[in-house]
Amino acid sequence: MAAVTVFEGVRVFTGKGLTEPRRVYVQGAEIAGEAPSDEVVDGAGRVLLPGLIDAHMHVLGRADLENLARWGVTTGLDMAAWPQSFVAEMRDQKGVAQIFSATTPAVGAGGNHAKMPGFPADGIVTSPHEARVFVERRVADDADYIKIVTEAAPPAGMDQESVNAVVAAAHEHELLVVAHSITTGAFRVAVEAGVDISTHAPLDAVLDEETVQRMLSDGMISSPTLTMMRGIAEVRAAAGLSYEYARDTVTRFHQAGIRLLVGTDANSAPGVPFAPEHGSSLHDELELMVEAGLTPLEVLRAATSLTAETFGLGDRGVIEPGRRADLLLVDGDPTQDITATRNIAGVWIAGERVR
């Protein structure tokens, strides 16, 4: 029988608040009911959270997953990786953050993504027919969801009909579609196509109320990656890009009632305009989203249960018997002071403590 670890006297984050001090049992890889314990973890004065989920990151190697785990980020949703053999290798890593992946994203022929060294030719989409072929290839690659890059207009981006075709084909396979959009025009392309999740936030202007309301009525979700938006705006301020536009758009999303998820665009790729660090940047993102108007409670939920629910990760995101024992133990109360998530006392992945 698997060893049992008990967290003694710990307050547990429920998604609605914190419990009174209690015991939490972990047996093997799962949260368990009461059982004789082999190890006791002192939880007095501490809060136990589900492992954090980064809703937008990129993996280039095991070191990225180690860094996520070190900071209590136990799941990473990779938004572009290739080839499929590399993705399979990263999915199979033990003792570090677990990833899910879009594998290769769909991009237009004239955009910056298509010009990246080694970008797969089958990710470049120039027609509705190629869009459908692209989705079939991602299904064959066991993609967990579909990623597309939207631009305001060709030649940089795909035309509207091709974006529409990617979304339609993905939905036929019951796959979510995540759209990279960093301008208001790119957002409108994504909204028109009916994508499920927008990632990033516009840097050229605050998104207009009409588009926000359409997103709300369509049930579109946002992962704004404010950490990345701030970094890009700082290096490209001369182009008229402003972080305040992104932040104020998130405020507008929150006020409208659009679901928000916590993602960072963490990456370690050479030559990118900005590279948020894996793990630590998620704590930056939590703080930026609070500054944009969310409460600490809302932000913690957006980094745990809401992301798990959105992406169909039913085994994680909450601390309940039978769920995966991905856990973050912190000193202090992050529901009152979001910076307390940085006071890490321990991280567990599938019941194993990260050393």
Coordinates of N, CA and C in Angstrom, one line a residue, residues 13 52 260-262 282 285-291 293-304 306 338:
F13 N -7.3 26.0 0.6 CA -8.0 26.9 -0.4 C -9.1 26.1 -1.1
L52 N -0.5 25.2 -8.9 CA -0.8 26.3 -9.9 C -0.7 25.8 -11.3
L260 N -11.4 34.8 -16.8 CA -10.0 35.0 -17.0 C -9.2 33.9 -16.4
L261 N -8.1 33.5 -17.1 CA -7.2 32.5 -16.7 C -5.8 33.1 -16.6
V262 N -5.0 32.5 -15.7 CA -3.7 33.0 -15.5 C -2.7 32.2 -16.4
L282 N 4.7 33.3 -13.1 CA 3.3 33.1 -12.8 C 2.9 34.0 -11.5
E285 N 2.3 37.3 -12.7 CA 1.0 37.4 -13.3 C -0.1 37.6 -12.3
L286 N 0.0 36.8 -11.2 CA -1.1 36.9 -10.2 C -1.2 38.3 -9.7
E287 N 0.0 39.0 -9.5 CA 0.0 40.3 -8.9 C -0.5 41.3 -10.0
L288 N -0.1 41.2 -11.2 CA -0.6 42.1 -12.3 C -2.1 42.0 -12.5
M289 N -2.6 40.8 -12.3 CA -4.1 40.6 -12.5 C -4.8 41.2 -11.3
V290 N -4.3 41.2 -10.1 CA -4.9 41.9 -9.0 C -4.8 43.4 -9.3
E291 N -3.7 43.9 -9.8 CA -3.6 45.3 -10.1 C -4.7 45.7 -11.2
G293 N -7.6 44.6 -11.3 CA -9.0 44.7 -10.7 C -9.5 43.4 -10.1
L294 N -8.9 42.3 -10.3 CA -9.4 41.0 -9.8 C -9.0 41.0 -8.3
T295 N -9.8 40.3 -7.5 CA -9.4 40.0 -6.1 C -8.4 38.9 -6.0
P296 N -7.6 38.8 -4.9 CA -6.7 37.7 -4.8 C -7.5 36.3 -4.9
L297 N -8.7 36.2 -4.3 CA -9.4 35.0 -4.4 C -9.8 34.7 -5.9
E298 N -10.2 35.6 -6.6 CA -10.5 35.4 -8.0 C -9.3 35.0 -8.8
V299 N -8.1 35.6 -8.5 CA -6.9 35.2 -9.2 C -6.4 33.8 -8.9
L300 N -6.5 33.5 -7.6 CA -6.1 32.1 -7.3 C -7.0 31.1 -7.9
R301 N -8.3 31.3 -8.0 CA -9.2 30.4 -8.7 C -8.9 30.4 -10.2
A302 N -8.5 31.5 -10.8 CA -8.1 31.6 -12.2 C -6.8 30.8 -12.5
A303 N -6.0 30.6 -11.5 CA -4.8 29.8 -11.6 C -4.9 28.4 -11.2
T304 N -6.1 27.9 -10.9 CA -6.3 26.6 -10.4 C -7.5 25.9 -11.0
L306 N -10.4 27.1 -12.3 CA -11.0 27.6 -13.6 C -10.3 27.1 -14.8
I338 N -1.8 38.6 -2.2 CA -1.5 37.7 -3.3 C 0.0 37.4 -3.3

